[in-house]
CSV table of C-alpha atoms in Angstrom, one decimal:
chain,number,residue,atom,x,y,z
I,1,MET,CA,106.6,2.0,84.4
I,2,LYS,CA,106.1,-1.4,82.9
I,3,VAL,CA,105.8,-4.4,85.4
I,4,SER,CA,106.6,-7.9,84.4
I,5,ILE,CA,105.1,-10.6,86.8
I,6,ILE,CA,106.3,-14.2,86.3
I,7,THR,CA,104.6,-17.3,87.5
I,8,VAL,CA,106.2,-20.8,87.2
I,9,VAL,CA,104.0,-23.8,87.4
I,10,TYR,CA,104.0,-27.7,87.1
I,11,ASN,CA,100.9,-29.7,87.7
I,12,ASN,CA,99.1,-27.2,89.8
I,13,ALA,CA,95.7,-26.9,88.0
I,14,HIS,CA,93.7,-27.0,91.2
I,15,VAL,CA,95.1,-23.6,92.5
I,16,ILE,CA,96.8,-21.7,89.6
I,17,LYS,CA,93.4,-20.0,88.8
I,18,SER,CA,93.6,-17.9,92.0
I,19,ALA,CA,97.1,-16.8,91.2
I,20,ILE,CA,96.2,-15.7,87.6
I,21,ASP,CA,93.1,-14.0,88.7
I,22,SER,CA,95.0,-12.1,91.3
I,23,VAL,CA,97.4,-10.7,88.7
I,24,LEU,CA,94.8,-10.0,86.0
I,25,SER,CA,92.6,-8.2,88.4
I,26,GLN,CA,95.2,-5.6,89.2
I,27,THR,CA,94.2,-2.0,88.5
I,28,TYR,CA,97.7,-0.9,87.3
I,29,PRO,CA,97.4,-0.8,83.6
I,30,ASP,CA,100.9,-1.8,82.3
I,31,ILE,CA,101.5,-5.4,83.4
I,32,GLU,CA,103.2,-8.0,81.3
I,33,TYR,CA,102.2,-11.5,82.7
I,34,ILE,CA,104.5,-14.4,81.9
I,35,ILE,CA,103.7,-18.0,82.8
I,36,ILE,CA,106.4,-20.7,82.5
I,37,ASP,CA,104.9,-24.2,82.6
I,38,GLY,CA,107.1,-27.3,83.1
I,39,LYS,CA,105.0,-29.4,80.6
I,40,SER,CA,102.1,-30.1,83.0
I,41,THR,CA,99.9,-33.1,82.4
I,42,ASP,CA,97.0,-32.4,84.9
I,43,GLY,CA,95.1,-29.7,83.0
I,44,THR,CA,97.1,-26.8,84.1
I,45,LEU,CA,97.6,-25.7,80.5
I,46,ASP,CA,93.9,-25.8,79.9
I,47,VAL,CA,93.4,-23.4,82.8
I,48,ILE,CA,96.1,-21.1,81.4
I,49,SER,CA,94.7,-21.3,77.9
I,50,SER,CA,91.2,-20.2,79.0
I,51,TYR,CA,92.6,-16.7,79.6
I,52,GLY,CA,93.7,-16.4,76.0
I,53,SER,CA,95.7,-13.2,75.2
I,54,LYS,CA,95.4,-11.8,78.8
I,55,ILE,CA,98.5,-13.8,79.4
I,56,ALA,CA,101.3,-12.0,77.6
I,57,LYS,CA,103.7,-14.8,77.3
I,58,CYS,CA,103.4,-18.5,78.1
I,59,ILE,CA,105.9,-21.3,77.5
I,60,SER,CA,105.2,-25.0,78.2
I,61,GLU,CA,108.2,-27.2,78.1
I,62,PRO,CA,110.3,-29.4,80.4
I,63,ASP,CA,112.7,-27.6,82.7
I,64,LYS,CA,115.5,-28.4,85.1
I,65,GLY,CA,113.5,-27.3,88.1
I,66,ILE,CA,111.8,-24.2,89.5
I,67,TYR,CA,114.7,-21.9,89.4
I,68,ASP,CA,115.5,-22.9,85.8
I,69,ALA,CA,111.9,-22.0,85.0
I,70,MET,CA,112.2,-18.7,86.8
I,71,ASN,CA,115.3,-17.8,84.8
I,72,LYS,CA,113.4,-18.5,81.6
I,73,GLY,CA,110.7,-16.1,82.6
I,74,LEU,CA,113.2,-13.5,83.7
I,75,LYS,CA,114.9,-13.6,80.3
I,76,LEU,CA,111.6,-13.1,78.6
I,77,ALA,CA,110.6,-10.2,80.8
I,78,THR,CA,110.6,-6.6,79.2
I,79,GLY,CA,109.3,-4.7,82.1
I,80,ASP,CA,111.1,-2.0,84.1
I,81,ILE,CA,110.3,-3.8,87.3
I,82,VAL,CA,110.0,-7.6,87.8
I,83,GLY,CA,108.1,-9.7,90.4
I,84,ILE,CA,107.7,-13.4,90.8
I,85,LEU,CA,104.4,-14.9,92.0
I,86,ASN,CA,104.2,-18.6,92.8
I,87,SER,CA,101.4,-20.6,91.3
I,88,ASP,CA,99.8,-21.3,94.7
I,89,ASP,CA,100.1,-17.7,95.9
I,90,MET,CA,98.0,-14.6,95.2
I,91,TYR,CA,98.2,-10.9,95.6
I,92,MET,CA,96.1,-9.4,98.4
I,93,GLY,CA,94.0,-6.8,96.7
I,94,GLU,CA,93.6,-5.3,93.3
I,95,ASP,CA,95.9,-2.3,93.9
I,96,VAL,CA,99.1,-4.2,95.0
I,97,ILE,CA,101.0,-3.4,91.8
I,98,GLU,CA,99.9,0.2,92.0
I,99,LYS,CA,101.4,0.5,95.4
I,100,VAL,CA,104.6,-1.2,94.2
I,101,VAL,CA,105.1,1.1,91.3
I,102,ALA,CA,104.4,4.2,93.6
I,103,ILE,CA,107.3,3.2,95.7
I,104,PHE,CA,109.6,2.9,92.8
I,105,GLU,CA,108.5,6.2,91.4
I,106,THR,CA,108.6,8.1,94.8
I,107,HIS,CA,111.6,6.7,96.5
I,108,SER,CA,114.0,6.0,93.5
I,109,VAL,CA,115.0,2.6,94.8
I,110,GLU,CA,116.2,-0.5,92.9
I,111,SER,CA,114.0,-2.9,94.8
I,112,MET,CA,111.2,-3.2,97.5
I,113,PHE,CA,109.6,-5.9,99.6
I,114,ALA,CA,106.7,-6.2,102.0
I,115,ASP,CA,105.0,-8.6,104.4
I,116,LEU,CA,103.3,-11.9,103.6
I,117,VAL,CA,100.7,-14.1,105.2
I,118,TYR,CA,100.6,-17.9,105.3
I,119,VAL,CA,97.0,-19.3,104.9
I,120,GLN,CA,95.4,-22.7,105.2
I,121,PRO,CA,95.2,-24.4,101.7
I,122,GLU,CA,91.6,-25.2,102.2
I,123,ASN,CA,90.7,-21.8,103.8
I,124,LEU,CA,92.3,-18.8,102.3
I,125,GLU,CA,91.0,-16.5,104.9
I,126,LYS,CA,92.5,-18.4,107.7
I,127,VAL,CA,96.0,-16.9,108.5
I,128,VAL,CA,98.3,-19.4,110.2
I,129,ARG,CA,101.5,-17.3,110.2
I,130,TYR,CA,102.5,-13.7,109.4
I,131,TYR,CA,105.9,-13.1,107.7
I,132,ASP,CA,107.0,-9.7,109.0
I,133,SER,CA,109.8,-8.5,106.7
I,134,SER,CA,110.4,-5.5,108.9
I,135,TYR,CA,112.9,-7.7,110.9
I,136,PHE,CA,115.2,-7.7,107.9
I,137,SER,CA,118.3,-5.9,107.4
I,138,PRO,CA,121.4,-7.0,105.3
I,139,ALA,CA,123.1,-8.1,108.5
I,140,LYS,CA,120.3,-10.6,109.1
I,141,PHE,CA,121.4,-12.8,106.2
I,142,ALA,CA,124.0,-14.1,108.5
I,143,TYR,CA,121.2,-15.4,110.8
I,144,GLY,CA,119.2,-17.0,108.0
I,145,TRP,CA,116.7,-14.1,107.6
I,146,MET,CA,115.5,-12.6,104.3
I,147,PRO,CA,112.6,-10.6,103.2
I,148,ALA,CA,109.6,-12.5,101.9
I,149,HIS,CA,110.7,-13.4,98.4
I,150,PRO,CA,107.2,-13.4,96.8
I,151,THR,CA,106.9,-9.8,97.9
I,152,PHE,CA,110.2,-8.8,96.4
I,153,PHE,CA,110.1,-6.5,93.3
I,154,VAL,CA,113.3,-5.4,91.6
I,155,LYS,CA,114.4,-3.4,88.6
I,156,ARG,CA,115.1,-5.7,85.6
I,157,GLU,CA,118.4,-4.1,85.1
I,158,VAL,CA,119.6,-5.6,88.5
I,159,TYR,CA,119.2,-9.1,87.1
I,160,GLU,CA,120.9,-8.2,84.0
I,161,LYS,CA,123.8,-6.7,85.9
I,162,TYR,CA,124.2,-9.2,88.8
I,163,GLY,CA,122.8,-12.4,87.5
I,164,TYR,CA,119.9,-14.8,87.8
I,165,PHE,CA,119.0,-17.7,90.0
I,166,LYS,CA,121.7,-20.4,90.6
I,167,THR,CA,120.1,-23.6,89.4
I,168,ASP,CA,122.3,-25.9,91.3
I,169,TYR,CA,120.5,-24.9,94.5
I,170,LYS,CA,117.7,-27.2,95.4
I,171,ILE,CA,115.6,-25.0,97.7
I,172,ALA,CA,117.4,-21.8,98.7
I,173,ALA,CA,118.3,-20.2,95.3
I,174,ASP,CA,115.9,-17.3,96.3
I,175,TYR,CA,117.9,-16.8,99.5
I,176,GLU,CA,121.2,-16.9,97.6
I,177,LEU,CA,119.8,-14.3,95.1
I,178,LEU,CA,118.5,-11.9,97.7
I,179,ALA,CA,121.9,-12.3,99.6
I,180,ARG,CA,123.7,-11.4,96.4
I,181,PHE,CA,121.5,-8.4,95.5
I,182,LEU,CA,120.9,-6.9,99.0
I,183,GLY,CA,124.0,-8.3,100.8
I,184,LYS,CA,127.0,-8.5,98.5
I,185,TYR,CA,126.0,-5.7,96.1
I,186,ALA,CA,123.9,-3.7,98.5
I,187,ILE,CA,121.2,-2.5,96.0
I,188,SER,CA,118.9,0.0,97.4
I,189,TYR,CA,115.5,-1.1,98.8
I,190,PHE,CA,112.3,0.1,100.4
I,191,TYR,CA,110.2,-1.9,102.9
I,192,LEU,CA,106.4,-1.6,102.6
I,193,GLN,CA,104.8,-2.3,106.0
I,194,LEU,CA,101.9,-4.2,104.6
I,195,PRO,CA,101.0,-7.7,103.6
I,196,ILE,CA,100.7,-8.0,99.9
I,197,VAL,CA,100.8,-11.7,99.2
I,198,LYS,CA,98.9,-14.8,100.5
I,199,MET,CA,100.9,-18.0,100.5
I,200,ARG,CA,99.3,-21.4,101.0
I,201,THR,CA,101.2,-23.6,103.6
I,202,GLY,CA,102.9,-26.7,102.4
I,203,GLY,CA,105.7,-25.5,100.2
I,204,VAL,CA,108.8,-27.4,99.5
I,205,SER,CA,110.9,-25.4,101.9
I,206,THR,CA,108.6,-26.0,104.8
I,207,THR,CA,107.3,-29.6,104.4
I,208,ASN,CA,109.7,-31.7,106.5
I,209,VAL,CA,112.9,-32.0,108.6
I,210,LYS,CA,115.0,-33.1,105.6
I,211,SER,CA,114.1,-30.1,103.5
I,212,ASN,CA,114.9,-27.8,106.5
I,213,ILE,CA,118.4,-29.4,106.7
I,214,VAL,CA,118.9,-28.9,103.0
I,215,ILE,CA,117.8,-25.3,103.2
I,216,ASN,CA,120.1,-24.4,106.1
I,217,GLN,CA,123.1,-26.1,104.3
I,218,GLU,CA,122.2,-24.0,101.2
I,219,ILE,CA,122.0,-20.9,103.4
I,220,LEU,CA,125.4,-21.5,104.7
I,221,ARG,CA,126.7,-21.9,101.2
I,222,ALA,CA,124.9,-18.8,99.9
I,223,CYS,CA,126.5,-16.7,102.7
I,224,ALA,CA,130.0,-18.0,102.0
I,225,GLU,CA,129.6,-17.4,98.2
I,226,ASN,CA,128.5,-13.8,98.9
I,227,GLY,CA,131.1,-12.9,101.5
I,228,ILE,CA,128.7,-13.0,104.5
I,229,GLU,CA,130.3,-14.4,107.7
I,230,THR,CA,128.1,-16.9,109.5
I,231,ASN,CA,128.0,-20.3,111.2
I,232,TRP,CA,125.5,-23.0,112.2
I,233,TRP,CA,124.8,-21.4,115.5
I,234,LYS,CA,123.7,-18.1,113.9
I,235,ILE,CA,121.6,-19.9,111.3
I,236,LEU,CA,119.8,-22.1,113.9
I,237,SER,CA,119.1,-19.1,116.1
I,238,LYS,CA,116.3,-18.0,113.8
I,239,TYR,CA,114.1,-20.9,115.0
I,240,PRO,CA,113.6,-19.7,118.7
I,241,GLN,CA,112.9,-16.2,117.3
I,242,LYS,CA,110.4,-17.6,114.8
I,243,LEU,CA,108.7,-19.5,117.6
I,244,LEU,CA,108.5,-16.4,119.8
I,245,GLY,CA,107.0,-14.5,116.9
I,246,LEU,CA,104.4,-17.2,116.5
I,247,LEU,CA,103.5,-17.2,120.2
I,248,LYS,CA,103.1,-13.3,120.2
I,249,ARG,CA,100.4,-13.7,117.5
């Protein structure tokens, strides 16, 4: 099975090398790596260019935001399976894609996801939070829960059948897409009980109170658009549960 991995980036020269290296070091032989750059001006393109033909496809042009860039990559992808790796994230180990493909081959599912760890930006070995996707079930969308999106791999035909990211979302288009795929259309999935991605802390969805208000508003909208009954109390109930999870660790 051919795997397409998409990374979108804009002015992230200081960290994108670790993302690229984690993809190119994978032992699985059939990977199509696609990078969509938003016309960076900080040297990001120089970093990407240094890898030459190891990057299957690279586009550098202005876009309408991160989800527009992701859609560009998805429409270029030719793999049987597609995954998205953020420019400041990295895969944990050289055999991650081998494990992903083995799940698709063994379990005949349309998608899979796993666990993720948040690490300090200046110390990638210092784990500050563990995202345990085992808590997820489709019913949890009503409570603001979703599997860790950077660990989500899905057959390309699912995008072609059910659509791409909605670009009028500011932060939570990934939530809406997963609610649509796993909730509304109930595509099949497998959960791998293993952390497979490291994510640096400080992303747009976790930086401040304002962004958290926006993301929860968009979660409510995503649920409404996909026939998932919820309300503010259900959405906000995830925070005490997250706090308890952090205290247990």
